[in-house]
CSV table of C-alpha atoms in Angstrom, one decimal:
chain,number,residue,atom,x,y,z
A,99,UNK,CA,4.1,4.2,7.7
A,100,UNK,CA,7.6,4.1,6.1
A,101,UNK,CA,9.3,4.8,9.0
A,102,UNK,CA,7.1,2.4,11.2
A,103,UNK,CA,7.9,-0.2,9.0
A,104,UNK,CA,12.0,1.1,9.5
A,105,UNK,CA,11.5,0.5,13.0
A,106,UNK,CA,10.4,-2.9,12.8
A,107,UNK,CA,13.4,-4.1,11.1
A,108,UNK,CA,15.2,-3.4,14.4
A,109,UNK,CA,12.9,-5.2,16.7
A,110,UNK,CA,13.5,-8.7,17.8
A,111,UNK,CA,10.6,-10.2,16.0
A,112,UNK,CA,11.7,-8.4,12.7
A,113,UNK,CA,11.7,-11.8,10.9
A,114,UNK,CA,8.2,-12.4,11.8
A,115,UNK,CA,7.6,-8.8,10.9
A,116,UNK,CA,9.1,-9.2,7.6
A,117,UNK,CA,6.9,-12.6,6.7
A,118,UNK,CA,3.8,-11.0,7.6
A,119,UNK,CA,4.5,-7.9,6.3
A,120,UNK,CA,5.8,-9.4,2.7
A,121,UNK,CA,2.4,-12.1,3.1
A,122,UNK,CA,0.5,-8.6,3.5
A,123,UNK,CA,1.8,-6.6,0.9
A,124,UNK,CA,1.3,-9.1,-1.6
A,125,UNK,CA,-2.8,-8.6,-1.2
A,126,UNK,CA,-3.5,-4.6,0.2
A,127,UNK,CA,-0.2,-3.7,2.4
A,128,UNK,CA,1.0,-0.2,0.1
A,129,UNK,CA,4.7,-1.1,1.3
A,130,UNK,CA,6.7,-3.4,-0.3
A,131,UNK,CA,9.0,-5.5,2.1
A,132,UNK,CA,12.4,-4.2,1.0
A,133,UNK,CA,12.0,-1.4,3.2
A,134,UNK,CA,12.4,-3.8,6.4
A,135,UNK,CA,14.4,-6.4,3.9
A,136,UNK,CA,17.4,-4.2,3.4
A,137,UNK,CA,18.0,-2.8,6.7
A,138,UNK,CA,17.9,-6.5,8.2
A,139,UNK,CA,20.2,-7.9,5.8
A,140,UNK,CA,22.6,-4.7,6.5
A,141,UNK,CA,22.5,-5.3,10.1
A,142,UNK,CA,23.1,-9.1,10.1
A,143,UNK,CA,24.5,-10.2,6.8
A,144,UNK,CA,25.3,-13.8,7.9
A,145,UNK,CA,21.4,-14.4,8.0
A,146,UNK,CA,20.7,-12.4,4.6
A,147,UNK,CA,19.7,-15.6,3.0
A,148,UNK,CA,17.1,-16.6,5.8
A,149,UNK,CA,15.5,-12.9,5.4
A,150,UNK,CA,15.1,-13.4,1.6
A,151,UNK,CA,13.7,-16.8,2.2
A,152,UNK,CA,11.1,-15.8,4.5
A,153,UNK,CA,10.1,-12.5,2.7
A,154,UNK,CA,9.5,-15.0,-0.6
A,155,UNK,CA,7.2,-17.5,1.1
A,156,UNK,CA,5.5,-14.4,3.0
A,157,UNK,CA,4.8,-13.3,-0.4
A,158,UNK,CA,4.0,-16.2,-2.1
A,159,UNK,CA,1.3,-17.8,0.8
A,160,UNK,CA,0.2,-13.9,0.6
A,161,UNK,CA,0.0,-14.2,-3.0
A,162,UNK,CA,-2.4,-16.9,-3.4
A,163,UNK,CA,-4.8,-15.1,-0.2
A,164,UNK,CA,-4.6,-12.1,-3.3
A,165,UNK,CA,-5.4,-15.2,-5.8
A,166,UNK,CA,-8.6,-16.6,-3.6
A,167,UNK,CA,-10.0,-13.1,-3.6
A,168,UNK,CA,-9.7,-12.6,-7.4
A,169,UNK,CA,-10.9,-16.0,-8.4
A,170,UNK,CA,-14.2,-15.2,-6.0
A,171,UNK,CA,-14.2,-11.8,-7.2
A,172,UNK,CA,-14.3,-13.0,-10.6
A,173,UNK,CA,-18.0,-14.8,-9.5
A,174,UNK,CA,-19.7,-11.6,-8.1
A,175,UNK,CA,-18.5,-9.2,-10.6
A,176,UNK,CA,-19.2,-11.2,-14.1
A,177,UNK,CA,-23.0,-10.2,-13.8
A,178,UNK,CA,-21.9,-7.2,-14.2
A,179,UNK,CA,-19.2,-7.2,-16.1
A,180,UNK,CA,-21.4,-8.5,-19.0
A,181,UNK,CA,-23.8,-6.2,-18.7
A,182,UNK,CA,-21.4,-3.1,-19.2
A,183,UNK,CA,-20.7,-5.2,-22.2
A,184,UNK,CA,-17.1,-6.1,-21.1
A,185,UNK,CA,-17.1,-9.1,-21.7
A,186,UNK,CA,-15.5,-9.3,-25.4
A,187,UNK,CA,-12.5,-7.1,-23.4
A,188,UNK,CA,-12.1,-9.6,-20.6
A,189,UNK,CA,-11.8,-12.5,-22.2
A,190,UNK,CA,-9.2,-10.5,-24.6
A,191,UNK,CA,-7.2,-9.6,-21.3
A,192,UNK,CA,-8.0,-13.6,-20.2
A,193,UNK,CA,-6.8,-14.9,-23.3
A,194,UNK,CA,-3.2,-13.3,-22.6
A,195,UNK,CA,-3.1,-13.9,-18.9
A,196,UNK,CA,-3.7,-17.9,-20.0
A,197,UNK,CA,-1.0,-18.0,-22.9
A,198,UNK,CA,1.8,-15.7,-21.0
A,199,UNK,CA,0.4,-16.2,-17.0
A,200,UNK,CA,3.9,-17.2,-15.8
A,201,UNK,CA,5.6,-14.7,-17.7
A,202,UNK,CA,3.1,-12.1,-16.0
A,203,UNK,CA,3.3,-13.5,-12.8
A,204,UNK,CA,7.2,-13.4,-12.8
A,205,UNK,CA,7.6,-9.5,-14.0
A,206,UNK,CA,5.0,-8.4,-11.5
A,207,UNK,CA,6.8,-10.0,-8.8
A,208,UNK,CA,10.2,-8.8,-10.0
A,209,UNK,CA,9.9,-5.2,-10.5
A,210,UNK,CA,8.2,-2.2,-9.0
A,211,UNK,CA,4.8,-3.1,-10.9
A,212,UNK,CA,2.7,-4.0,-8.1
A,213,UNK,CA,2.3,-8.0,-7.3
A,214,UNK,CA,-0.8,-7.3,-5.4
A,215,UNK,CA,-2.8,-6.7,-8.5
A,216,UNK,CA,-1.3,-9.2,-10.7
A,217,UNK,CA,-2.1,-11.6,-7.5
A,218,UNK,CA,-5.8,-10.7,-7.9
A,219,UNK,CA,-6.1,-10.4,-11.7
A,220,UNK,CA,-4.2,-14.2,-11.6
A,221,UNK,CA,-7.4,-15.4,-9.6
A,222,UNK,CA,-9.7,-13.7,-11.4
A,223,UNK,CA,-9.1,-14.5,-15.3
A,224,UNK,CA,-7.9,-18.2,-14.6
A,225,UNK,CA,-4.4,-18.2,-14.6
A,226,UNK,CA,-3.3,-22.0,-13.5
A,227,UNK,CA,-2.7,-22.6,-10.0
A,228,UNK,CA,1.1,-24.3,-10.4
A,229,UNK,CA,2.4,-21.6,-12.9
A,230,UNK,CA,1.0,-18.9,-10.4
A,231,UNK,CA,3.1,-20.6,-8.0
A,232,UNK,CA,6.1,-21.2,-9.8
A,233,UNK,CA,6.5,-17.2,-11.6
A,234,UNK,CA,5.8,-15.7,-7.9
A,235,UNK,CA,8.7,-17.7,-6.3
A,236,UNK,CA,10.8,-17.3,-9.2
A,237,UNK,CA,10.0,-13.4,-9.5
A,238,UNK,CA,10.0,-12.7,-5.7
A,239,UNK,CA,12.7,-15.1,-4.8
A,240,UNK,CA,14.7,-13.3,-7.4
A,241,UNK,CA,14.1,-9.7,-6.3
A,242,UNK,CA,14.6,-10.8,-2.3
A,243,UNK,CA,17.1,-12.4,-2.7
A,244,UNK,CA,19.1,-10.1,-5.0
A,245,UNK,CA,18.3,-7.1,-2.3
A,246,UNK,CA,19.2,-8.9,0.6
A,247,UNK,CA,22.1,-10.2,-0.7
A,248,UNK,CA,24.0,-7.0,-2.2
A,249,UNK,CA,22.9,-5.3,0.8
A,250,UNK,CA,24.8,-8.2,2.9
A,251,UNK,CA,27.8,-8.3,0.1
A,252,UNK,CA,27.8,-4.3,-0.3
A,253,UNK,CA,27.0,-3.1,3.0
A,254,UNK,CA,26.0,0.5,3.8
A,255,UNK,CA,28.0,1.9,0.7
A,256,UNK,CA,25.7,0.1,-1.1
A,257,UNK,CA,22.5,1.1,0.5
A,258,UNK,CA,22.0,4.3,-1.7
A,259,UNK,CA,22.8,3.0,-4.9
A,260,UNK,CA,20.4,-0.1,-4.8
A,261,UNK,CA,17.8,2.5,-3.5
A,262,UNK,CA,18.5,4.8,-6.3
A,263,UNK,CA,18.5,2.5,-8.7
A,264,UNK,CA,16.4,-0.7,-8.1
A,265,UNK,CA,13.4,1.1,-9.5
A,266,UNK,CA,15.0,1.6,-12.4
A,267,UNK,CA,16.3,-1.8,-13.1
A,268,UNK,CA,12.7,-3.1,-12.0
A,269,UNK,CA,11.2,-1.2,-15.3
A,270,UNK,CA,14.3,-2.3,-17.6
A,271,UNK,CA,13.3,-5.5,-16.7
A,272,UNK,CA,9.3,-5.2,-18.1
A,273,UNK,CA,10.9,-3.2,-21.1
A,274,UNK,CA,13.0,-5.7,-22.3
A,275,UNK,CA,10.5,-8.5,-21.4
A,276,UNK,CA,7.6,-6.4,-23.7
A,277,UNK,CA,10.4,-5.9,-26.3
A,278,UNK,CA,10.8,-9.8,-26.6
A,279,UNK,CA,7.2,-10.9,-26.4
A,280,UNK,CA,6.2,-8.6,-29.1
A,281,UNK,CA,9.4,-10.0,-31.0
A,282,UNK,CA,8.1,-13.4,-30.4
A,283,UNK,CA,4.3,-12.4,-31.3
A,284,UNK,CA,5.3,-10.8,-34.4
A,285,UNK,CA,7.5,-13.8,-35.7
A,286,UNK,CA,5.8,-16.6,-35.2
């Protein structure tokens, strides 16, 4: 599948490709769009900019398909839900999604967490349509467009390094954003 997805980067509809793919991804689709992102932007770095746009608002109408599906979800599983007696634990999670849901939204779309659950578990507990909207394009504008553009600005040197370390800088990013809301829930 990787290396299907490879190949469409290099086909003439690779930015359609690359919206449909990162609309995909952000519901069931296991690969993320970087994979197509990064070899575009390498190959054409004048048009880095419109690849990064595209994957974003691929993502983000694919993100609120994931959000649809959770919030009707939500409906069929609650029967059951409180019967297992999961309720208390739910509204627990809800309560959190509710207070932080942009801050949640934003991580899961920036690093390596995956954005198709958070998509889902935004529909599901509640989480308010606008700040939904505005943490996925913050958080996947800010990962696409950060990958496309040091792929366009590094080139090919650059290629392994970003692949060897995005990950890496992904899970930084939750660590130092867990760090500073338990900093903020201890104070205060």
């Amino acid at each position: 599948m990787y290396d299907t997805t490879l190949g469409w980067a290099r086909h003439r509809h690779a930015p359609r490709y690359l919206t449909l793919m990162s609309a995909a991804e952000s519901v069931i689709f296991p690969i993320p769009p970087d994979v197509m992102l990064a070899p575009m932007s390498l190959a054409k770095p004048q048009a880095w900019w419109k690849f990064a746009l595209l994957c974003t608002l691929g993502s983000v109408v694919g993100g609120l398909l994931g959000y649809v599906i959770g919030h009707f979800a939500l409906d069929l599983a609650w029967p059951w839900i409180v019967r297992m007696g999961w309720q208390p634990a739910f509204e627990q999670i809800q309560a959190l999604f509710l207070e932080h849901g942009l801050l949640f939204v934003f991580i899961a779309a920036f690093t390596p967490i995956p954005y198709k659950v958070f998509t889902i578990a935004s529909g599901s507990l509640g989480v308010g349509l606008l700040p939904f909207i505005v943490g996925s394009l913050l958080g996947r504008g800010a990962r696409f467009f950060l990958v496309a553009g040091l792929m366009a600005w590094g080139g090919p040197k650059l290629e392994p390094v970003l692949k060897r370390y995005i990950e890496w800088l992904g899970w930084l990013m939750v660590g130092l954003v867990a760090v500073a809301l338990i900093w903020w829930e201890m104070r205060g």
